[in-house]
Coordinates of C-alpha atoms in Angstrom, one line a residue:
M1 CA -20.7 88.6 149.4
A2 CA -18.8 86.5 151.9
Q3 CA -20.5 85.1 154.9
N4 CA -19.3 83.8 158.4
P5 CA -20.2 80.4 158.6
Y6 CA -20.8 80.5 162.1
K7 CA -24.1 82.4 161.2
E8 CA -25.0 79.9 158.8
T9 CA -27.3 77.9 161.2
G10 CA -28.6 75.7 158.5
I11 CA -25.3 74.3 157.7
F12 CA -24.6 73.5 161.4
V13 CA -27.8 71.7 161.6
I14 CA -26.5 69.2 159.0
M15 CA -23.1 69.2 160.3
G16 CA -24.4 67.1 163.2
S17 CA -23.6 64.2 160.7
R18 CA -20.3 62.7 160.5
L19 CA -20.3 63.0 156.7
I20 CA -20.7 66.9 156.7
R21 CA -18.2 67.3 159.5
S22 CA -15.7 65.4 157.4
L23 CA -16.7 67.4 154.3
V24 CA -16.1 70.8 155.9
V25 CA -12.7 69.6 157.6
V26 CA -11.6 68.7 153.9
G27 CA -12.9 71.7 152.5
L28 CA -11.2 74.0 155.2
V29 CA -8.0 72.1 154.8
A30 CA -8.2 72.8 151.1
F31 CA -8.7 76.4 151.7
S32 CA -5.8 76.6 154.1
G33 CA -3.5 75.7 151.3
A34 CA -2.1 72.6 153.0
G35 CA -3.9 70.1 150.7
L36 CA -4.7 66.7 151.4
P37 CA -3.6 63.5 149.5
A38 CA -6.1 62.6 146.6
A39 CA -6.8 59.3 148.0
A40 CA -8.0 60.4 151.3
H41 CA -11.6 60.3 151.8
A42 CA -13.8 62.4 153.9
Q43 CA -14.9 59.7 156.2
G44 CA -11.4 58.8 157.1
L45 CA -10.6 62.1 158.6
E46 CA -12.7 61.3 161.8
A47 CA -9.4 59.8 163.1
A48 CA -7.4 62.8 162.6
S49 CA -7.0 65.3 165.6
L50 CA -8.6 68.6 164.5
A51 CA -6.1 70.4 166.7
A52 CA -3.3 69.1 164.5
L53 CA -4.6 70.5 161.5
P54 CA -3.4 73.9 160.1
A55 CA -5.6 76.9 160.9
P56 CA -8.4 76.8 158.4
R57 CA -10.0 79.7 156.6
L58 CA -13.5 80.2 158.0
I59 CA -15.1 82.4 155.3
F60 CA -17.2 81.0 152.4
S61 CA -18.9 82.6 149.7
D62 CA -22.6 82.1 149.2
D63 CA -21.8 80.0 146.0
E64 CA -19.4 77.6 148.0
M65 CA -22.0 77.2 150.9
A66 CA -24.8 76.4 148.5
L67 CA -22.6 73.8 146.8
A68 CA -21.8 72.4 150.2
R69 CA -25.5 72.0 151.2
A70 CA -26.5 70.6 147.9
V71 CA -23.9 67.7 148.0
A72 CA -24.2 67.0 151.7
G73 CA -26.5 63.9 151.0
S74 CA -24.0 62.2 148.6
P75 CA -21.0 61.0 150.2
G76 CA -19.1 60.8 146.9
L77 CA -19.7 64.1 145.8
A78 CA -19.1 65.6 149.3
D79 CA -15.7 63.9 149.2
F80 CA -14.8 65.3 145.9
Y81 CA -16.0 68.7 146.4
G82 CA -14.6 69.0 149.9
S83 CA -11.1 67.9 148.6
N84 CA -11.4 70.4 145.6
G85 CA -11.9 73.4 147.8
L86 CA -16.0 73.5 147.0
K87 CA -15.0 74.6 143.2
R88 CA -17.1 73.7 140.4
I89 CA -15.8 71.5 137.5
F90 CA -18.7 71.5 135.0
S91 CA -19.6 75.3 135.1
G92 CA -18.8 77.9 132.5
P93 CA -17.3 78.0 129.1
E94 CA -13.8 76.4 130.1
A95 CA -15.6 73.3 131.4
A96 CA -17.5 72.7 128.1
I97 CA -15.1 69.9 127.3
R98 CA -16.1 67.9 130.3
R99 CA -19.9 68.6 129.7
N100 CA -19.5 67.3 126.1
A101 CA -17.3 64.4 127.1
L102 CA -20.0 63.2 129.6
I103 CA -22.8 63.9 127.3
N104 CA -21.2 61.8 124.6
A105 CA -20.2 59.0 126.9
I106 CA -24.0 58.8 128.1
E107 CA -25.2 58.6 124.4
T108 CA -23.3 55.1 124.4
A109 CA -25.4 53.9 127.3
S110 CA -27.6 51.6 124.9
S111 CA -24.5 49.8 123.7
H112 CA -24.0 48.7 127.4
G113 CA -27.6 47.7 127.8
L114 CA -28.1 50.8 130.1
P115 CA -31.2 53.0 129.6
P116 CA -29.9 56.6 129.1
S117 CA -32.7 58.0 131.1
R118 CA -30.8 56.9 134.2
Y119 CA -28.5 59.9 133.4
N120 CA -30.7 62.5 132.5
P121 CA -29.5 63.3 129.1
A122 CA -32.1 65.7 127.9
R123 CA -31.5 67.8 131.1
L124 CA -27.8 67.9 130.5
L125 CA -28.3 68.9 126.9
E126 CA -30.5 71.7 128.0
L127 CA -28.3 73.0 130.7
D128 CA -25.2 72.8 128.4
G129 CA -27.2 74.9 125.8
E130 CA -27.5 77.7 128.3
G131 CA -23.8 77.6 129.0
G132 CA -23.8 75.4 132.1
A133 CA -23.0 78.3 134.4
S134 CA -25.7 77.7 137.1
L135 CA -25.4 75.8 140.2
Q136 CA -28.2 73.4 138.8
A137 CA -26.1 72.8 135.7
E138 CA -23.1 71.8 138.2
L139 CA -25.1 69.5 140.2
A140 CA -27.0 68.0 137.4
F141 CA -23.5 67.0 135.6
A142 CA -22.0 65.8 138.8
R143 CA -24.9 63.6 139.7
S144 CA -24.9 62.2 136.2
F145 CA -21.2 61.6 136.2
A146 CA -21.5 59.8 139.6
R147 CA -24.3 57.4 138.3
W148 CA -22.6 56.8 135.0
T149 CA -19.3 56.0 136.4
Q150 CA -20.5 53.8 139.2
D151 CA -23.0 51.9 136.9
L152 CA -20.3 51.4 134.2
T153 CA -17.5 50.2 136.7
G154 CA -19.6 48.0 139.1
G155 CA -23.1 47.6 137.8
V156 CA -26.5 49.3 138.1
L157 CA -27.6 47.2 141.1
D158 CA -26.1 46.0 144.4
P159 CA -26.1 42.2 143.8
R160 CA -26.4 41.2 147.4
K161 CA -29.7 43.0 147.5
V162 CA -31.2 41.3 144.4
S163 CA -31.2 37.6 145.8
S164 CA -30.1 36.0 148.9
G165 CA -28.0 33.6 146.7
I166 CA -25.9 36.4 145.4
K167 CA -23.0 37.1 147.9
R168 CA -20.9 39.1 145.4
A169 CA -19.1 42.1 146.7
V170 CA -18.6 44.7 143.8
H171 CA -15.1 46.3 143.8
R172 CA -15.1 49.8 142.2
K173 CA -13.3 53.1 142.9
P174 CA -15.3 55.7 145.1
T175 CA -17.0 58.6 143.2
G176 CA -14.6 61.1 144.8
E177 CA -11.5 59.1 143.6
M178 CA -13.0 58.9 139.9
M179 CA -13.9 62.6 139.9
R180 CA -10.4 63.6 140.9
E181 CA -9.0 61.5 138.0
F182 CA -11.5 62.8 135.5
V183 CA -10.5 66.4 136.4
A184 CA -7.0 65.7 136.1
A185 CA -7.3 63.8 132.9
P186 CA -5.8 65.7 129.7
D187 CA -8.6 64.2 127.6
P188 CA -11.8 63.7 129.7
A189 CA -13.5 61.9 126.8
A190 CA -10.8 59.2 126.5
W191 CA -10.8 58.9 130.3
L192 CA -14.7 58.1 130.1
A193 CA -14.3 55.8 127.2
D194 CA -11.7 53.7 129.1
L195 CA -14.0 53.0 132.1
A196 CA -15.9 50.1 130.6
P197 CA -14.8 46.5 130.7
H198 CA -12.6 45.7 127.8
D199 CA -12.3 41.9 128.1
K200 CA -13.4 40.1 125.2
D201 CA -16.5 38.4 127.0
Y202 CA -18.0 41.7 127.6
L203 CA -17.5 43.0 124.0
A204 CA -18.9 39.8 122.7
L205 CA -21.9 40.4 124.8
Q206 CA -22.1 43.9 123.5
Q207 CA -21.9 42.8 119.9
A208 CA -24.8 40.2 120.4
L209 CA -26.8 42.7 122.1
H210 CA -26.4 45.1 119.1
G211 CA -27.5 42.5 116.8
M212 CA -30.7 41.6 118.9
S213 CA -31.8 44.8 119.8
R214 CA -30.7 47.1 117.3
L215 CA -33.9 48.9 116.9
A216 CA -35.1 48.5 120.6
A217 CA -34.6 50.8 123.4
P218 CA -32.9 49.4 126.5
V219 CA -35.1 48.2 129.4
G220 CA -36.4 51.1 131.6
T221 CA -36.5 53.7 128.7
P222 CA -39.8 55.7 128.9
K223 CA -42.2 55.0 126.1
V224 CA -43.5 57.6 123.6
P225 CA -47.2 58.5 124.1
N226 CA -49.7 57.6 121.5
G227 CA -50.3 60.4 119.1
T228 CA -48.8 62.0 115.9
W229 CA -45.8 64.0 116.3
R230 CA -44.4 66.1 113.5
E231 CA -42.2 69.3 113.2
G232 CA -43.7 72.1 115.2
S233 CA -45.3 69.8 117.9
E234 CA -44.6 70.7 121.5
G235 CA -44.7 69.3 125.0
E236 CA -43.7 66.3 127.4
G237 CA -44.3 63.8 124.3
V238 CA -41.6 65.4 122.2
L239 CA -39.1 64.9 125.2
L240 CA -39.8 61.3 125.5
L241 CA -39.6 61.0 121.7
R242 CA -36.2 62.5 121.9
E243 CA -35.1 60.3 124.8
R244 CA -36.5 57.0 123.1
L245 CA -34.9 57.7 119.8
A246 CA -31.6 58.6 121.5
A247 CA -31.8 55.2 123.5
I248 CA -32.4 53.2 120.4
G249 CA -29.5 55.0 118.7
F250 CA -30.7 58.0 116.8
P251 CA -30.0 61.1 118.9
A252 CA -31.1 64.4 117.7
R253 CA -29.2 67.5 119.1
P254 CA -31.9 70.2 119.6
T255 CA -31.5 73.7 118.0
G256 CA -33.6 75.1 120.7
D257 CA -36.2 74.2 123.2
M258 CA -36.0 70.4 123.9
S259 CA -39.6 70.1 124.1
V260 CA -40.1 71.3 120.6
F261 CA -40.2 69.0 117.7
D262 CA -37.5 70.7 115.3
A263 CA -36.0 69.8 112.0
A264 CA -33.2 67.7 113.6
L265 CA -35.7 65.6 115.4
G266 CA -37.6 65.0 112.2
Q267 CA -34.3 63.9 110.5
S268 CA -33.8 61.3 113.5
V269 CA -37.4 60.0 113.1
A270 CA -36.8 59.6 109.4
E271 CA -33.7 57.6 110.0
F272 CA -35.4 55.4 112.4
Q273 CA -38.4 54.8 110.0
D274 CA -35.9 54.0 107.1
A275 CA -34.1 51.5 109.3
S276 CA -37.4 49.8 110.4
G277 CA -38.7 49.6 107.0
L278 CA -41.3 52.3 107.4
H279 CA -42.1 55.2 105.2
A280 CA -39.5 57.8 106.1
D281 CA -41.5 60.9 106.3
G282 CA -40.1 62.2 109.5
V283 CA -43.6 62.1 111.2
A284 CA -43.9 60.0 114.3
G285 CA -47.4 58.6 113.6
P286 CA -49.2 55.6 115.3
H287 CA -47.2 53.0 113.5
T288 CA -43.9 54.7 114.0
V289 CA -44.6 55.2 117.7
A290 CA -45.7 51.6 118.2
R291 CA -42.6 50.2 116.5
M292 CA -40.5 52.7 118.4
N293 CA -42.2 51.4 121.7
R294 CA -41.5 47.7 120.8
G295 CA -39.5 46.2 123.6
I296 CA -36.4 43.8 123.4
G297 CA -37.0 40.1 122.8
P298 CA -36.5 37.4 125.5
E299 CA -33.0 36.5 124.1
A300 CA -32.0 40.1 124.5
K301 CA -32.9 40.1 128.1
G302 CA -30.4 37.4 128.7
I303 CA -27.7 39.6 127.3
L304 CA -28.6 42.5 129.2
I305 CA -28.4 40.5 132.5
A306 CA -25.1 39.1 131.4
L307 CA -23.6 42.6 130.8
E308 CA -24.7 43.5 134.1
R309 CA -23.1 40.6 135.8
M310 CA -19.9 41.2 133.8
R311 CA -19.8 44.8 135.3
W312 CA -20.2 43.2 138.8
M313 CA -16.8 41.5 138.0
H314 CA -15.1 44.8 136.8
G315 CA -12.7 44.9 139.8
Y316 CA -11.2 41.7 138.9
D317 CA -8.6 41.2 136.2
M318 CA -10.3 38.6 133.9
N319 CA -6.9 38.0 131.9
A320 CA -5.2 36.9 134.9
R321 CA -5.2 33.0 135.7
H322 CA -8.4 32.2 137.6
V323 CA -11.0 29.4 138.3
W324 CA -14.4 30.1 136.5
V325 CA -17.3 28.2 137.9
N326 CA -20.5 29.0 135.8
L327 CA -23.3 27.4 137.9
P328 CA -26.0 27.2 135.1
S329 CA -23.6 25.6 132.5
Y330 CA -22.4 23.1 135.3
T331 CA -18.7 23.6 134.4
A332 CA -15.5 24.6 135.9
T333 CA -12.7 25.9 133.9
I334 CA -9.3 27.5 134.6
R335 CA -8.9 30.5 132.4
E336 CA -5.7 32.4 131.4
N337 CA -5.3 35.4 129.1
G338 CA -8.9 35.2 128.1
E339 CA -8.5 31.4 127.1
T340 CA -9.8 28.2 128.6
V341 CA -6.9 25.9 129.5
F342 CA -8.7 23.4 131.6
S343 CA -12.6 22.3 131.8
T344 CA -14.4 19.9 133.8
K345 CA -18.2 18.9 134.4
V346 CA -19.5 19.8 138.1
V347 CA -22.6 19.2 140.2
I348 CA -23.8 22.1 142.2
G349 CA -26.4 22.6 144.8
K350 CA -30.1 21.5 144.6
D351 CA -32.7 24.0 143.5
E352 CA -33.7 24.5 147.3
D353 CA -33.4 27.6 149.5
T354 CA -30.9 26.1 151.7
H355 CA -28.9 24.2 149.3
E356 CA -28.5 26.6 146.2
T357 CA -24.8 27.2 145.6
P358 CA -24.1 30.9 146.1
E359 CA -22.2 33.5 143.9
F360 CA -19.0 35.1 145.2
S361 CA -15.3 35.4 144.5
E362 CA -12.3 34.2 146.7
N363 CA -8.9 32.9 146.6
M364 CA -8.0 29.3 146.3
K365 CA -5.2 28.6 148.9
H366 CA -5.1 24.8 149.5
V367 CA -5.6 21.6 147.6
V368 CA -6.3 18.9 150.3
A369 CA -5.5 15.2 149.5
N370 CA -7.4 12.6 151.5
P371 CA -9.6 15.2 153.0
R372 CA -11.9 14.2 156.1
W373 CA -15.4 15.4 155.8
N374 CA -16.5 17.6 158.6
V375 CA -20.3 17.3 158.2
P376 CA -21.9 20.7 158.2
R377 CA -24.1 21.5 161.1
S378 CA -27.3 21.9 159.0
I379 CA -26.9 18.3 157.7
T380 CA -26.0 16.9 161.1
V381 CA -29.0 18.2 162.9
K382 CA -31.6 18.1 160.0
E383 CA -30.6 14.9 158.5
Y384 CA -28.6 12.7 160.8
L385 CA -29.7 13.4 164.1
P386 CA -33.3 12.1 163.5
R387 CA -31.7 8.9 162.2
L388 CA -29.6 8.6 165.1
Q389 CA -32.5 9.1 167.5
A390 CA -34.3 6.2 165.7
N391 CA -31.1 3.9 165.7
R392 CA -27.8 5.0 167.4
N393 CA -26.0 2.7 164.9
A394 CA -27.2 4.7 161.8
V395 CA -24.7 6.2 159.4
S396 CA -22.1 4.2 161.1
H397 CA -19.3 5.2 158.5
I398 CA -19.4 8.8 160.1
D399 CA -17.9 9.3 163.6
V400 CA -19.6 11.4 166.3
V401 CA -16.8 13.9 167.8
D402 CA -16.8 16.4 170.5
R403 CA -15.8 20.0 170.2
A404 CA -12.1 19.0 170.7
G405 CA -12.3 16.6 167.8
N406 CA -12.2 13.4 170.0
I407 CA -14.5 10.4 168.9
I408 CA -17.2 9.7 171.2
P409 CA -18.5 6.1 171.3
R410 CA -22.3 6.2 170.6
S411 CA -23.1 4.0 173.4
Q412 CA -22.2 6.9 175.5
I413 CA -24.7 9.3 174.0
D414 CA -28.4 9.6 174.6
F415 CA -29.4 11.0 171.3
G416 CA -33.0 11.3 172.4
R417 CA -32.0 14.1 174.8
Y418 CA -31.0 16.4 172.0
T419 CA -32.7 18.8 169.6
A420 CA -31.3 20.5 166.6
S421 CA -30.7 23.6 168.7
N422 CA -28.7 21.9 171.5
F423 CA -27.1 18.9 169.9
P424 CA -23.4 19.4 171.3
Y425 CA -21.5 17.1 169.0
R426 CA -20.2 17.3 165.4
M427 CA -19.9 14.5 162.9
R428 CA -16.8 13.7 160.7
Q429 CA -16.1 11.1 158.2
K430 CA -12.4 9.7 157.9
S431 CA -10.4 9.7 154.8
S432 CA -11.6 6.9 152.7
D433 CA -12.4 5.7 149.2
D434 CA -16.2 6.3 150.0
N435 CA -15.7 9.7 151.7
A436 CA -18.4 12.2 150.7
L437 CA -15.3 14.4 149.4
G438 CA -13.7 11.7 147.5
V439 CA -9.8 11.9 147.6
V440 CA -9.3 15.7 147.1
K441 CA -10.8 19.0 147.9
F442 CA -10.1 22.6 146.9
L443 CA -10.5 25.3 149.6
F444 CA -10.9 28.9 148.9
P445 CA -12.1 30.0 152.7
N446 CA -15.4 31.7 152.8
P447 CA -18.1 32.5 155.2
W448 CA -20.5 30.0 153.5
N449 CA -18.1 27.0 153.8
I450 CA -18.4 26.2 150.0
Y451 CA -15.6 24.4 148.3
L452 CA -14.9 22.3 145.3
H453 CA -14.3 18.5 145.8
D454 CA -14.1 14.9 144.4
T455 CA -17.1 12.6 145.1
P456 CA -17.7 9.0 145.0
T457 CA -21.1 9.5 143.2
K458 CA -19.6 9.5 139.7
H459 CA -22.7 8.6 137.7
L460 CA -24.2 12.2 138.2
F461 CA -21.8 13.7 135.8
N462 CA -23.7 12.0 133.0
E463 CA -26.9 13.8 133.7
T464 CA -27.8 16.9 131.9
R465 CA -29.2 18.6 134.8
R466 CA -26.6 18.5 137.7
A467 CA -28.0 20.0 140.7
Y468 CA -27.9 17.5 143.5
S469 CA -25.4 18.6 146.1
H470 CA -25.9 20.5 149.6
G471 CA -24.3 23.7 148.1
C472 CA -20.7 22.6 147.4
I473 CA -19.3 22.0 143.9
R474 CA -18.6 18.4 143.0
V475 CA -15.8 17.9 140.5
G476 CA -15.9 15.6 137.4
R477 CA -12.1 15.5 137.0
P478 CA -10.7 16.2 140.4
L479 CA -7.2 14.7 139.9
D480 CA -6.6 16.5 136.6
L481 CA -7.8 19.8 138.4
A482 CA -5.3 19.3 141.2
N483 CA -2.5 18.5 138.9
E484 CA -3.3 21.6 136.8
L485 CA -3.4 23.8 139.8
L486 CA -0.1 22.6 141.0
K487 CA 1.5 23.1 137.8
G488 CA 4.3 25.6 138.1
Q489 CA 4.7 24.9 141.8
F490 CA 6.2 21.6 141.6
A491 CA 8.7 20.2 138.8
N492 CA 6.3 17.1 138.7
P493 CA 2.9 18.1 140.2
E494 CA 1.5 14.6 139.1
A495 CA 4.0 12.9 141.2
R496 CA 3.8 15.3 144.1
F497 CA 0.1 14.8 144.5
S498 CA 0.3 11.1 143.9
K499 CA 2.7 11.0 146.8
A500 CA 0.1 12.9 149.1
L501 CA -2.6 10.6 147.9
A502 CA -0.3 7.5 148.7
S503 CA 0.3 8.5 152.3
G504 CA -3.5 7.9 153.1
R505 CA -3.4 10.9 155.4
E506 CA -5.0 14.2 155.1
S507 CA -2.5 16.4 153.5
Y508 CA -2.5 20.1 152.7
L509 CA -0.9 21.4 149.5
N510 CA -0.8 25.1 149.9
L511 CA -0.7 27.2 146.7
T512 CA 2.3 29.5 146.5
H513 CA 0.3 31.9 144.7
P514 CA -3.6 31.8 145.7
L515 CA -5.8 31.6 142.7
P516 CA -9.0 33.8 142.2
V517 CA -12.1 31.6 142.2
H518 CA -15.3 33.1 140.8
L519 CA -18.7 31.3 141.4
V520 CA -20.7 33.0 138.7
Y521 CA -24.2 32.7 137.2
F522 CA -24.4 33.4 133.4
T523 CA -27.4 31.9 131.4
A524 CA -26.1 33.6 128.4
F525 CA -22.4 33.8 127.8
P526 CA -19.9 33.7 124.7
D527 CA -18.1 30.4 124.1
E528 CA -14.3 30.4 122.8
N529 CA -15.6 31.4 119.4
G530 CA -17.8 34.3 120.7
K531 CA -21.1 32.6 120.0
I532 CA -23.6 33.1 122.8
R533 CA -24.5 29.9 124.6
R534 CA -27.6 29.5 126.6
Y535 CA -28.1 27.8 129.7
P536 CA -31.3 27.4 132.2
D537 CA -32.1 29.9 135.0
I538 CA -31.7 27.2 137.4
Y539 CA -32.3 29.1 140.6
G540 CA -34.5 31.8 139.1
R541 CA -31.9 34.5 139.9
D542 CA -32.0 36.0 136.4
A543 CA -35.6 36.8 136.7
A544 CA -34.8 38.7 139.8
V545 CA -31.9 40.4 138.2
Y546 CA -34.1 41.6 135.3
A547 CA -36.8 42.8 137.6
A548 CA -34.4 44.9 139.5
L549 CA -33.0 46.3 136.2
V550 CA -36.4 47.4 135.1
K551 CA -37.0 49.0 138.4
A552 CA -33.6 50.6 138.2
G553 CA -34.1 51.9 134.8
L554 CA -37.4 53.6 135.6
D555 CA -36.1 55.2 138.9
S556 CA -33.5 57.7 138.1
G557 CA -33.4 59.4 141.4
L558 CA -30.8 62.0 140.1
E559 CA -32.8 64.8 141.7
T560 CA -32.6 63.4 145.1
G561 CA -28.9 64.0 145.5
G562 CA -28.7 60.1 146.6
Q563 CA -25.6 58.8 145.4
G564 CA -24.3 55.7 146.9
N565 CA -20.5 56.7 147.2

């Protein structure tokens, strides 16, 4: 029976939020037949004048109103269902192909180091077995779809919430846009299969994970309770047994009730036992349960973390030419078409909160010959000001300048009058052979004032552990890097850069095509031959990422309706 929405007081309580106003506007326009561009998102409609929109249809069915209420707390789902006229896409026999595509995709979660439990596979199988006709089925599949696609195309975690040193912004399509593409895809299974990163490093990490954790469930997968489980057993323990077996790679499609141990589950138990070297009797007794509950080893943890970090990079073209600075390996490389074309040692920030080199990506725009060093404020007031207060002629190789850049004689300044909070001057070092930045710096503008540069302290590149800077990255082969970056822009890049150096003046050589620079943090990463190389967790960030992954694996949150976008 159709209802007048003006009588739906509950929905208009919710409509006080910007999100639901947008949802309803999108839905009304869809019902009116005017339609909206697929790329339009609900939140963008705030700028549109409602008076300019076509007259909307104001009558909704009970089913449509229920769906609208259910997705109200999920911006991405609200965007999609609003633009789709509040029509279901996972319900009924005609949507079975989409349901099966999603279930099959989720069964590959462990190969990506993702715990299947995050996507509620047991519930999806149960609902699919019932025909997927209910609103609960629509919502369960939609929420699992949102989480799966977001995790695979941008990672489980928001990296900026994991560690203060991770500044990385993840670039992924919004949920609403991905759902529209999924619905329009002629082959939903192929569309889902194409979501994951396909670059060779991700594939090499997947292969390594398979070898290290072949018979171990991903982090966050619930354990099987102690006991003996055999055909005919029932209860929550059977559900957890199914879930863990599926996570390890031995899924058992139920023939009936998910919580009943059936013949198919017994077969999966037997296959796991055979692979584990146990007696394959199909009974999950104490020895089988203990082996099944065994976690991954420490080496596999590094791979899990690396896969998550690679998913954070999914919005970038890893085959395009770029600069790749892996902090734990103390190296900077130029990579193109998946191959390294240049490599150099680097020195990175000290293992101190205020000096750690952050992780982020930006575009390099300038190569600067004979750079002046504008001393960072933090170094000026924390390190140099106390020395100047003790002796005004300290650090005499660095000028004191005012806000306009004018050099101020030290005899005119009473350094004792100032503190770190009110010191009104800056400090700047002229271009010279002993300049802290050496003879060249490489700028990729960013809020943290991090850049690559030469250095007069060459001996540090002979050290194994090279974390000595205040945060910027010192380059072992700076002139070669400059020439490589300018290649293709000048007929003779070496001669062009040498001319700039010979001038003795600070000279900016602007890159015609800005080059992506990725400051990354991989303690496990494949080399050119696909072999996994290991590096120290210098800043302890891997430990933080792993702890966050464990928490995310245990906290599915699917029934709350809380999807990020």
